[in-house]
Amino acid sequence: MQFTKAEEYGVLGVIYLAEQGDNRIIPLSEVAESQGVPEKFLAKIFQNLTKASIVRSHRGIKGGFSLGKNPVKVTAREVIEAIQGPYNLIRCIGDPASCVKHPTCPVRFIIELAERSLLEVFEKYTIADLIGWKQEQLAS
Amino acid sequence: MQFTKAEEYGVLGVIYLAEQGDNRIIPLSEVAESQGVPEKFLAKIFQNLTKASIVRSHRGIKGGFSLGKNPVKVTAREVIEAIQGPYNLIRCIGDPASCVKHPTCPVRFIIELAERSLLEVFEKYTIADLIGWKQEQLAS
DNA sequence: CTCTTCTGCTTTTGTAAATTGCATGCCGAA
DNA sequence: TTCGGCATGCAATTTACAAAAGCAGAAGAG
Ligand code: SF4
Ligand code: SF4
């Protein structure tokens, strides 16, 4: 079980945008370079974020991406699920019919609990919270 | 982020052994068939479980695997970590030196929290608990 | 002995993640 | 109204790792 790079890059990107403040428009190339991630890969991620209107895209010269929502109102879960769809730690979750053992399967039982507790964590922190935490670390 | 089949099969296998009770010795072929999983794959998984002495192996005719510990004392976390090593939801956890951003990285921060809460769930349930839950479901 | 079953190691296969490429569309500036 | 910068959309590729299969060898029971 591994957190994917797409998820990591996406969250880092959104945080970077938010840090620039004032809904400034930043070209993707700058975001990619600042985070040290491949630009084309990040492009695809940001397209998903755009669809979820977490960021807003601007074409043309002086174009780029700006925030689409107030970082105080965007949870990590929203960002992550915008990138890679709803969480399913195991294939049978969300599709009970895929396995005959489903109703009494202890593995499914514990994985569902695990997933729930994972999502709770991601829901608890907003982008603003994460930036706040980072500032704290820098200050101390 | 996905729970792997190795983890799933391993937990299912241990549960199956425990359900047979009395530390009976069961050949791997039976475990594999009962769970509908490839035997050679399960073999590798059980080798790891053997090293962690969660199960005990017996060679030769009438050989197979029996439980190595009381299911009341084995948590799901122990089983899972025996199979695939310690949990690292993201590469920088467990190796802080691998990334310069590490000390102030908000992504690492939230992933560490997520991992902790995941492990708490896995630690809360023993194999016996899981079997108990299954019985309940069957009864109702 | 010999048959059965695990053991360790190697190899193959399959699939999804991660990355790259390119033609196209849009926009703002000059 | 043209031009250059930048996002878009889709396709293709590469890489990585999970999943599975194979096989010679060791160990145990009878
Ligand atoms: S065996 Fe259990 S965990 Fe695996 S797919 Fe079926 S229900 Fe889900
Ligand atoms: S950027 Fe953050 S999450 Fe990614 S590797 Fe570095 S510390 Fe870990």
Short mmCIF file of C-alpha atoms (C1' of nucleotides) and ligand atoms in Angstrom, two decimals:
data_model
loop_
_atom_site.label_atom_id
_atom_site.label_comp_id
_atom_site.label_asym_id
_atom_site.label_seq_id
_atom_site.Cartn_x
_atom_site.Cartn_y
_atom_site.Cartn_z
CA MET A 1 0.00 0.00 0.00
CA GLN A 2 1.63 3.19 -1.21
CA PHE A 3 0.67 6.81 -1.59
CA THR A 4 1.17 7.65 -5.27
CA LYS A 5 3.38 10.36 -6.71
CA ALA A 6 0.44 11.88 -8.53
CA GLU A 7 -1.24 12.43 -5.19
CA GLU A 8 1.92 13.80 -3.66
CA TYR A 9 2.67 16.17 -6.53
CA GLY A 10 -0.89 17.38 -6.68
CA VAL A 11 -1.04 18.31 -3.04
CA LEU A 12 2.36 19.96 -3.22
CA GLY A 13 1.25 21.93 -6.25
CA VAL A 14 -1.92 23.20 -4.66
CA ILE A 15 -0.02 24.18 -1.56
CA TYR A 16 2.50 26.05 -3.67
CA LEU A 17 -0.26 27.98 -5.40
CA ALA A 18 -1.87 28.85 -2.12
CA GLU A 19 1.41 30.03 -0.69
CA GLN A 20 1.78 32.61 -3.43
CA GLY A 21 -1.40 34.15 -2.10
CA ASP A 22 -3.92 36.57 -3.55
CA ASN A 23 -5.05 34.13 -6.20
CA ARG A 24 -2.04 34.97 -8.29
CA ILE A 25 -1.74 33.22 -11.63
CA ILE A 26 1.30 30.99 -11.84
CA PRO A 27 2.41 29.18 -14.97
CA LEU A 28 2.61 25.44 -14.63
CA SER A 29 6.28 25.50 -15.51
CA GLU A 30 7.01 27.49 -12.39
CA VAL A 31 5.04 25.15 -10.17
CA ALA A 32 6.72 22.13 -11.66
CA GLU A 33 10.19 23.53 -11.33
CA SER A 34 9.68 24.79 -7.81
CA GLN A 35 8.58 21.34 -6.69
CA GLY A 36 11.05 19.46 -8.81
CA VAL A 37 8.48 17.38 -10.64
CA PRO A 38 8.02 16.64 -14.36
CA GLU A 39 5.88 19.32 -15.93
CA LYS A 40 3.82 17.13 -18.23
CA PHE A 41 2.93 14.83 -15.41
CA LEU A 42 1.86 17.73 -13.28
CA ALA A 43 -0.16 19.04 -16.21
CA LYS A 44 -2.36 15.99 -16.20
CA ILE A 45 -2.81 16.20 -12.47
CA PHE A 46 -3.79 19.84 -12.69
CA GLN A 47 -6.34 19.07 -15.34
CA ASN A 48 -8.13 16.91 -12.83
CA LEU A 49 -7.84 19.59 -10.21
CA THR A 50 -9.31 22.03 -12.68
CA LYS A 51 -12.30 19.79 -13.31
CA ALA A 52 -12.91 19.70 -9.59
CA SER A 53 -12.48 23.48 -9.65
CA ILE A 54 -9.89 23.34 -6.94
CA VAL A 55 -7.69 25.34 -9.28
CA ARG A 56 -8.61 27.53 -12.21
CA SER A 57 -6.75 27.54 -15.49
CA HIS A 58 -5.88 30.56 -17.60
CA ARG A 59 -4.62 30.22 -21.12
CA GLY A 60 -2.59 32.54 -23.24
CA ILE A 61 0.42 34.62 -22.41
CA LYS A 62 0.64 35.41 -18.71
CA GLY A 63 -1.58 32.40 -18.24
CA GLY A 64 -1.22 29.59 -15.76
CA PHE A 65 -3.16 28.38 -12.77
CA SER A 66 -4.69 30.12 -9.82
CA LEU A 67 -6.62 28.79 -6.87
CA GLY A 68 -10.24 28.02 -7.52
CA LYS A 69 -11.35 27.87 -3.91
CA ASN A 70 -10.41 29.35 -0.62
CA PRO A 71 -7.69 27.14 0.88
CA VAL A 72 -9.48 27.31 4.21
CA LYS A 73 -12.33 25.38 2.66
CA VAL A 74 -10.41 22.74 0.73
CA THR A 75 -9.55 19.55 2.59
CA ALA A 76 -6.71 17.25 1.68
CA ARG A 77 -9.27 14.60 0.93
CA GLU A 78 -10.90 16.74 -1.75
CA VAL A 79 -7.59 17.34 -3.42
CA ILE A 80 -6.57 13.72 -3.33
CA GLU A 81 -9.87 12.39 -4.55
CA ALA A 82 -9.94 14.96 -7.31
CA ILE A 83 -6.66 13.54 -8.51
CA GLN A 84 -7.29 9.84 -8.39
CA GLY A 85 -10.95 9.29 -7.84
CA PRO A 86 -12.66 7.93 -4.78
CA TYR A 87 -10.66 5.80 -2.44
CA ASN A 88 -10.91 2.04 -2.64
CA LEU A 89 -8.25 0.39 -0.56
CA ILE A 90 -9.38 -2.96 -1.92
CA ARG A 91 -11.23 -3.95 -5.06
CA CYS A 92 -14.34 -5.29 -3.34
CA ILE A 93 -15.08 -2.00 -1.62
CA GLY A 94 -17.55 -0.09 -3.70
CA ASP A 95 -18.38 -3.22 -5.63
CA PRO A 96 -19.72 -5.82 -3.18
CA ALA A 97 -20.86 -8.04 -6.01
CA SER A 98 -17.28 -8.64 -7.11
CA CYS A 99 -16.67 -11.25 -4.44
CA VAL A 100 -18.94 -13.94 -3.06
CA LYS A 101 -17.22 -13.86 0.31
CA HIS A 102 -18.00 -10.19 0.69
CA PRO A 103 -20.73 -10.23 3.35
CA THR A 104 -18.75 -12.18 5.92
CA CYS A 105 -15.18 -11.42 4.87
CA PRO A 106 -13.08 -10.29 7.82
CA VAL A 107 -10.50 -8.77 5.50
CA ARG A 108 -13.04 -6.51 3.91
CA PHE A 109 -14.27 -5.63 7.38
CA ILE A 110 -10.92 -4.43 8.61
CA ILE A 111 -10.00 -2.71 5.38
CA GLU A 112 -13.20 -0.75 5.45
CA LEU A 113 -12.39 0.43 8.93
CA ALA A 114 -8.89 1.32 7.85
CA GLU A 115 -10.15 3.29 4.89
CA ARG A 116 -12.61 5.18 7.00
CA SER A 117 -9.96 6.19 9.46
CA LEU A 118 -7.64 7.21 6.64
CA LEU A 119 -10.28 9.46 5.13
CA GLU A 120 -10.97 11.00 8.48
CA VAL A 121 -7.40 12.18 8.66
CA PHE A 122 -7.49 13.58 5.14
CA GLU A 123 -10.73 15.32 5.90
CA LYS A 124 -9.48 16.87 9.05
CA TYR A 125 -6.84 19.02 7.41
CA THR A 126 -7.39 21.79 4.92
CA ILE A 127 -4.77 23.22 2.61
CA ALA A 128 -4.64 26.24 4.88
CA ASP A 129 -3.98 23.99 7.88
CA LEU A 130 -1.09 22.36 6.09
CA ILE A 131 0.46 25.68 5.19
CA GLY A 132 -0.02 26.80 8.75
CA TRP A 133 1.80 23.74 9.99
CA LYS A 134 4.66 24.40 7.61
CA GLN A 135 5.03 27.99 8.83
CA GLU A 136 5.20 26.71 12.38
CA GLN A 137 8.00 24.37 11.47
CA LEU A 138 9.90 27.12 9.74
CA ALA A 139 9.49 29.42 12.71
CA SER A 140 10.75 26.97 15.28
CA MET B 1 -3.03 3.62 -2.64
CA GLN B 2 -4.10 0.00 -2.67
CA PHE B 3 -4.04 -2.92 -0.26
CA THR B 4 -2.07 -5.66 -2.02
CA LYS B 5 -3.23 -9.15 -2.81
CA ALA B 6 -0.31 -10.61 -0.90
CA GLU B 7 -1.60 -8.90 2.20
CA GLU B 8 -5.13 -10.00 1.54
CA TYR B 9 -4.22 -13.61 0.84
CA GLY B 10 -1.95 -13.79 3.84
CA VAL B 11 -4.57 -12.61 6.27
CA LEU B 12 -7.17 -14.89 4.72
CA GLY B 13 -4.77 -17.80 5.01
CA VAL B 14 -3.99 -17.23 8.64
CA ILE B 15 -7.66 -16.89 9.42
CA TYR B 16 -8.37 -20.14 7.64
CA LEU B 17 -5.73 -21.93 9.66
CA ALA B 18 -7.09 -20.53 12.88
CA GLU B 19 -10.61 -21.58 11.98
CA GLN B 20 -9.56 -25.20 11.71
CA GLY B 21 -8.65 -24.98 15.37
CA ASP B 22 -6.49 -27.13 17.63
CA ASN B 23 -3.32 -26.18 15.79
CA ARG B 24 -4.10 -28.68 13.14
CA ILE B 25 -1.58 -29.07 10.36
CA ILE B 26 -3.01 -28.12 6.98
CA PRO B 27 -1.18 -28.56 3.69
CA LEU B 28 -0.70 -25.36 1.75
CA SER B 29 -2.61 -26.81 -1.18
CA GLU B 30 -5.73 -26.99 0.93
CA VAL B 31 -5.38 -23.43 2.17
CA ALA B 32 -4.80 -22.16 -1.34
CA GLU B 33 -7.72 -24.01 -2.79
CA SER B 34 -10.11 -23.06 -0.03
CA GLN B 35 -9.35 -19.40 -0.55
CA GLY B 36 -9.13 -19.59 -4.30
CA VAL B 37 -5.62 -18.21 -4.53
CA PRO B 38 -2.57 -19.42 -6.49
CA GLU B 39 -0.62 -21.88 -4.39
CA LYS B 40 2.87 -20.74 -5.34
CA PHE B 41 2.02 -17.17 -4.50
CA LEU B 42 0.63 -18.19 -1.16
CA ALA B 43 3.76 -20.26 -0.57
CA LYS B 44 5.95 -17.21 -0.66
CA ILE B 45 3.63 -15.35 1.65
CA PHE B 46 3.61 -18.20 4.13
CA GLN B 47 7.38 -18.31 4.12
CA ASN B 48 7.37 -14.80 5.47
CA LEU B 49 4.74 -15.70 8.01
CA THR B 50 6.90 -18.61 9.06
CA LYS B 51 9.91 -16.36 9.61
CA ALA B 52 7.77 -14.20 11.83
CA SER B 53 6.64 -17.43 13.52
CA ILE B 54 3.02 -16.55 13.05
CA VAL B 55 2.66 -19.95 11.42
CA ARG B 56 4.82 -23.01 11.76
CA SER B 57 5.82 -25.18 8.83
CA HIS B 58 6.00 -28.95 8.75
CA ARG B 59 7.65 -30.77 5.90
CA GLY B 60 7.18 -34.22 4.56
CA ILE B 61 4.13 -36.34 4.21
CA LYS B 62 1.23 -35.13 6.34
CA GLY B 63 3.09 -31.85 6.48
CA GLY B 64 1.76 -28.37 6.00
CA PHE B 65 1.28 -25.34 8.18
CA SER B 66 -0.12 -24.87 11.64
CA LEU B 67 -0.54 -21.75 13.72
CA GLY B 68 2.58 -20.56 15.46
CA LYS B 69 0.88 -18.29 17.93
CA ASN B 70 -2.39 -18.01 19.74
CA PRO B 71 -4.77 -16.12 17.45
CA VAL B 72 -5.86 -14.08 20.44
CA LYS B 73 -2.39 -12.61 20.60
CA VAL B 74 -1.78 -11.93 16.92
CA THR B 75 -2.89 -8.58 15.57
CA ALA B 76 -3.69 -7.89 11.95
CA ARG B 77 -0.78 -5.48 11.91
CA GLU B 78 1.66 -8.22 12.82
CA VAL B 79 0.40 -10.42 10.04
CA ILE B 80 0.49 -7.66 7.46
CA GLU B 81 3.92 -6.40 8.40
CA ALA B 82 5.27 -9.93 8.43
CA ILE B 83 4.18 -10.23 4.83
CA GLN B 84 5.39 -7.00 3.34
CA GLY B 85 7.68 -5.37 5.82
CA PRO B 86 7.07 -2.27 7.84
CA TYR B 87 4.57 0.19 6.52
CA ASN B 88 5.81 3.19 4.56
CA LEU B 89 2.94 4.97 2.90
CA ILE B 90 5.46 7.26 1.23
CA ARG B 91 9.12 6.82 0.41
CA CYS B 92 10.44 9.53 2.70
CA ILE B 93 8.96 7.97 5.81
CA GLY B 94 11.58 5.88 7.44
CA ASP B 95 14.28 7.60 5.43
CA PRO B 96 14.16 11.32 6.20
CA ALA B 97 17.44 11.89 4.38
CA SER B 98 15.86 10.95 1.07
CA CYS B 99 14.28 14.37 0.61
CA VAL B 100 15.56 17.82 1.47
CA LYS B 101 12.05 19.14 2.03
CA HIS B 102 11.41 16.54 4.67
CA PRO B 103 11.49 18.61 7.87
CA THR B 104 8.84 21.10 6.78
CA CYS B 105 6.91 19.09 4.20
CA PRO B 106 3.16 19.23 4.81
CA VAL B 107 2.60 16.16 2.68
CA ARG B 108 4.87 14.08 4.81
CA PHE B 109 3.14 15.49 7.86
CA ILE B 110 -0.30 14.40 6.81
CA ILE B 111 0.85 11.07 5.45
CA GLU B 112 2.53 10.26 8.72
CA LEU B 113 -0.71 10.96 10.54
CA ALA B 114 -2.60 8.83 8.06
CA GLU B 115 -0.18 5.97 8.48
CA ARG B 116 -0.41 6.13 12.22
CA SER B 117 -4.16 5.98 12.18
CA LEU B 118 -4.07 3.11 9.72
CA LEU B 119 -1.76 1.12 11.96
CA GLU B 120 -3.95 1.82 14.94
CA VAL B 121 -6.81 0.07 13.22
CA PHE B 122 -4.67 -2.90 12.26
CA GLU B 123 -3.36 -3.12 15.78
CA LYS B 124 -6.76 -3.04 17.35
CA TYR B 125 -7.95 -6.30 15.84
CA THR B 126 -6.50 -9.72 16.44
CA ILE B 127 -7.05 -12.75 14.26
CA ALA B 128 -9.39 -14.05 16.91
CA ASP B 129 -11.38 -10.83 16.77
CA LEU B 130 -11.77 -11.13 13.03
CA ILE B 131 -12.97 -14.70 13.28
CA GLY B 132 -15.37 -13.63 15.98
CA TRP B 133 -16.77 -10.93 13.75
CA LYS B 134 -17.22 -13.43 10.96
CA GLN B 135 -19.15 -15.80 13.22
CA GLU B 136 -21.42 -12.96 14.21
CA GLN B 137 -22.18 -12.19 10.61
CA LEU B 138 -22.92 -15.81 9.88
CA ALA B 139 -25.21 -16.02 12.88
CA SER B 140 -27.26 -13.00 12.03
"C1'" DC C 1 14.26 -45.55 0.09
"C1'" DT C 2 10.64 -42.90 -1.67
"C1'" DC C 3 6.94 -40.08 -1.60
"C1'" DT C 4 5.24 -35.75 -0.06
"C1'" DT C 5 5.53 -31.28 1.25
"C1'" DC C 6 8.00 -27.01 2.26
"C1'" DT C 7 12.27 -23.93 0.77
"C1'" DG C 8 14.95 -20.80 -1.79
"C1'" DC C 9 15.89 -18.76 -5.88
"C1'" DT C 10 14.95 -17.47 -10.53
"C1'" DT C 11 12.08 -16.08 -14.20
"C1'" DT C 12 8.06 -14.70 -16.45
"C1'" DT C 13 3.87 -12.23 -16.89
"C1'" DG C 14 0.64 -8.66 -16.15
"C1'" DT C 15 -0.80 -4.26 -14.94
"C1'" DA C 16 -0.69 0.20 -13.28
"C1'" DA C 17 2.17 4.10 -12.33
"C1'" DA C 18 5.01 7.51 -14.17
"C1'" DT C 19 6.60 9.89 -17.88
"C1'" DT C 20 7.01 11.80 -22.55
"C1'" DG C 21 5.33 13.67 -27.15
"C1'" DC C 22 2.71 16.20 -30.21
"C1'" DA C 23 -0.94 18.47 -32.57
"C1'" DT C 24 -4.48 21.63 -31.26
"C1'" DG C 25 -6.93 25.46 -29.07
"C1'" DC C 26 -7.12 29.49 -26.59
"C1'" DC C 27 -5.79 33.98 -24.91
"C1'" DG C 28 -3.52 38.38 -24.21
"C1'" DA C 29 -0.45 41.60 -25.84
"C1'" DA C 30 1.47 44.44 -29.20
"C1'" DT D 1 -4.92 40.59 -36.57
"C1'" DT D 2 -1.02 38.34 -35.86
"C1'" DC D 3 2.19 36.23 -32.81
"C1'" DG D 4 4.10 33.86 -28.98
"C1'" DG D 5 3.25 31.75 -24.64
"C1'" DC D 6 0.63 28.54 -22.25
"C1'" DA D 7 -3.00 25.12 -21.32
"C1'" DT D 8 -5.58 20.94 -23.43
"C1'" DG D 9 -6.41 16.45 -24.95
"C1'" DC D 10 -5.08 12.25 -26.44
"C1'" DA D 11 -1.66 8.89 -27.55
"C1'" DA D 12 2.46 6.46 -26.79
"C1'" DT D 13 6.15 5.07 -24.15
"C1'" DT D 14 8.86 3.74 -20.43
"C1'" DT D 15 9.45 2.15 -15.86
"C1'" DA D 16 8.32 -0.13 -11.80
"C1'" DC D 17 6.39 -3.38 -9.14
"C1'" DA D 18 2.81 -6.63 -8.05
"C1'" DA D 19 1.43 -11.14 -9.16
"C1'" DA D 20 2.30 -15.54 -10.65
"C1'" DA D 21 4.83 -19.57 -12.23
"C1'" DG D 22 8.92 -22.79 -12.40
"C1'" DC D 23 12.26 -25.71 -10.73
"C1'" DA D 24 16.02 -27.97 -8.33
"C1'" DG D 25 16.88 -29.12 -3.63
"C1'" DA D 26 16.22 -30.19 1.41
"C1'" DA D 27 13.68 -32.18 5.01
"C1'" DG D 28 10.47 -35.20 7.22
"C1'" DA D 29 7.29 -39.36 7.65
"C1'" DG D 30 6.53 -43.82 6.86
S1 SF4 E 1 -11.97 -12.02 -0.13
FE1 SF4 E 1 -12.70 -10.43 1.18
S2 SF4 E 1 -11.32 -8.81 0.85
FE2 SF4 E 1 -10.93 -10.19 -0.82
S3 SF4 E 1 -12.26 -9.43 -2.41
FE3 SF4 E 1 -13.49 -10.93 -1.35
S4 SF4 E 1 -14.51 -9.72 0.19
FE4 SF4 E 1 -12.95 -8.41 -0.57
S1 SF4 E 2 8.32 16.17 -0.83
FE1 SF4 E 2 7.51 15.77 1.16
S2 SF4 E 2 6.38 13.93 0.89
FE2 SF4 E 2 7.59 14.10 -0.95
S3 SF4 E 2 9.40 12.94 -0.42
FE3 SF4 E 2 9.89 15.01 0.16
S4 SF4 E 2 9.27 15.08 2.29
FE4 SF4 E 2 8.37 13.25 1.51
#
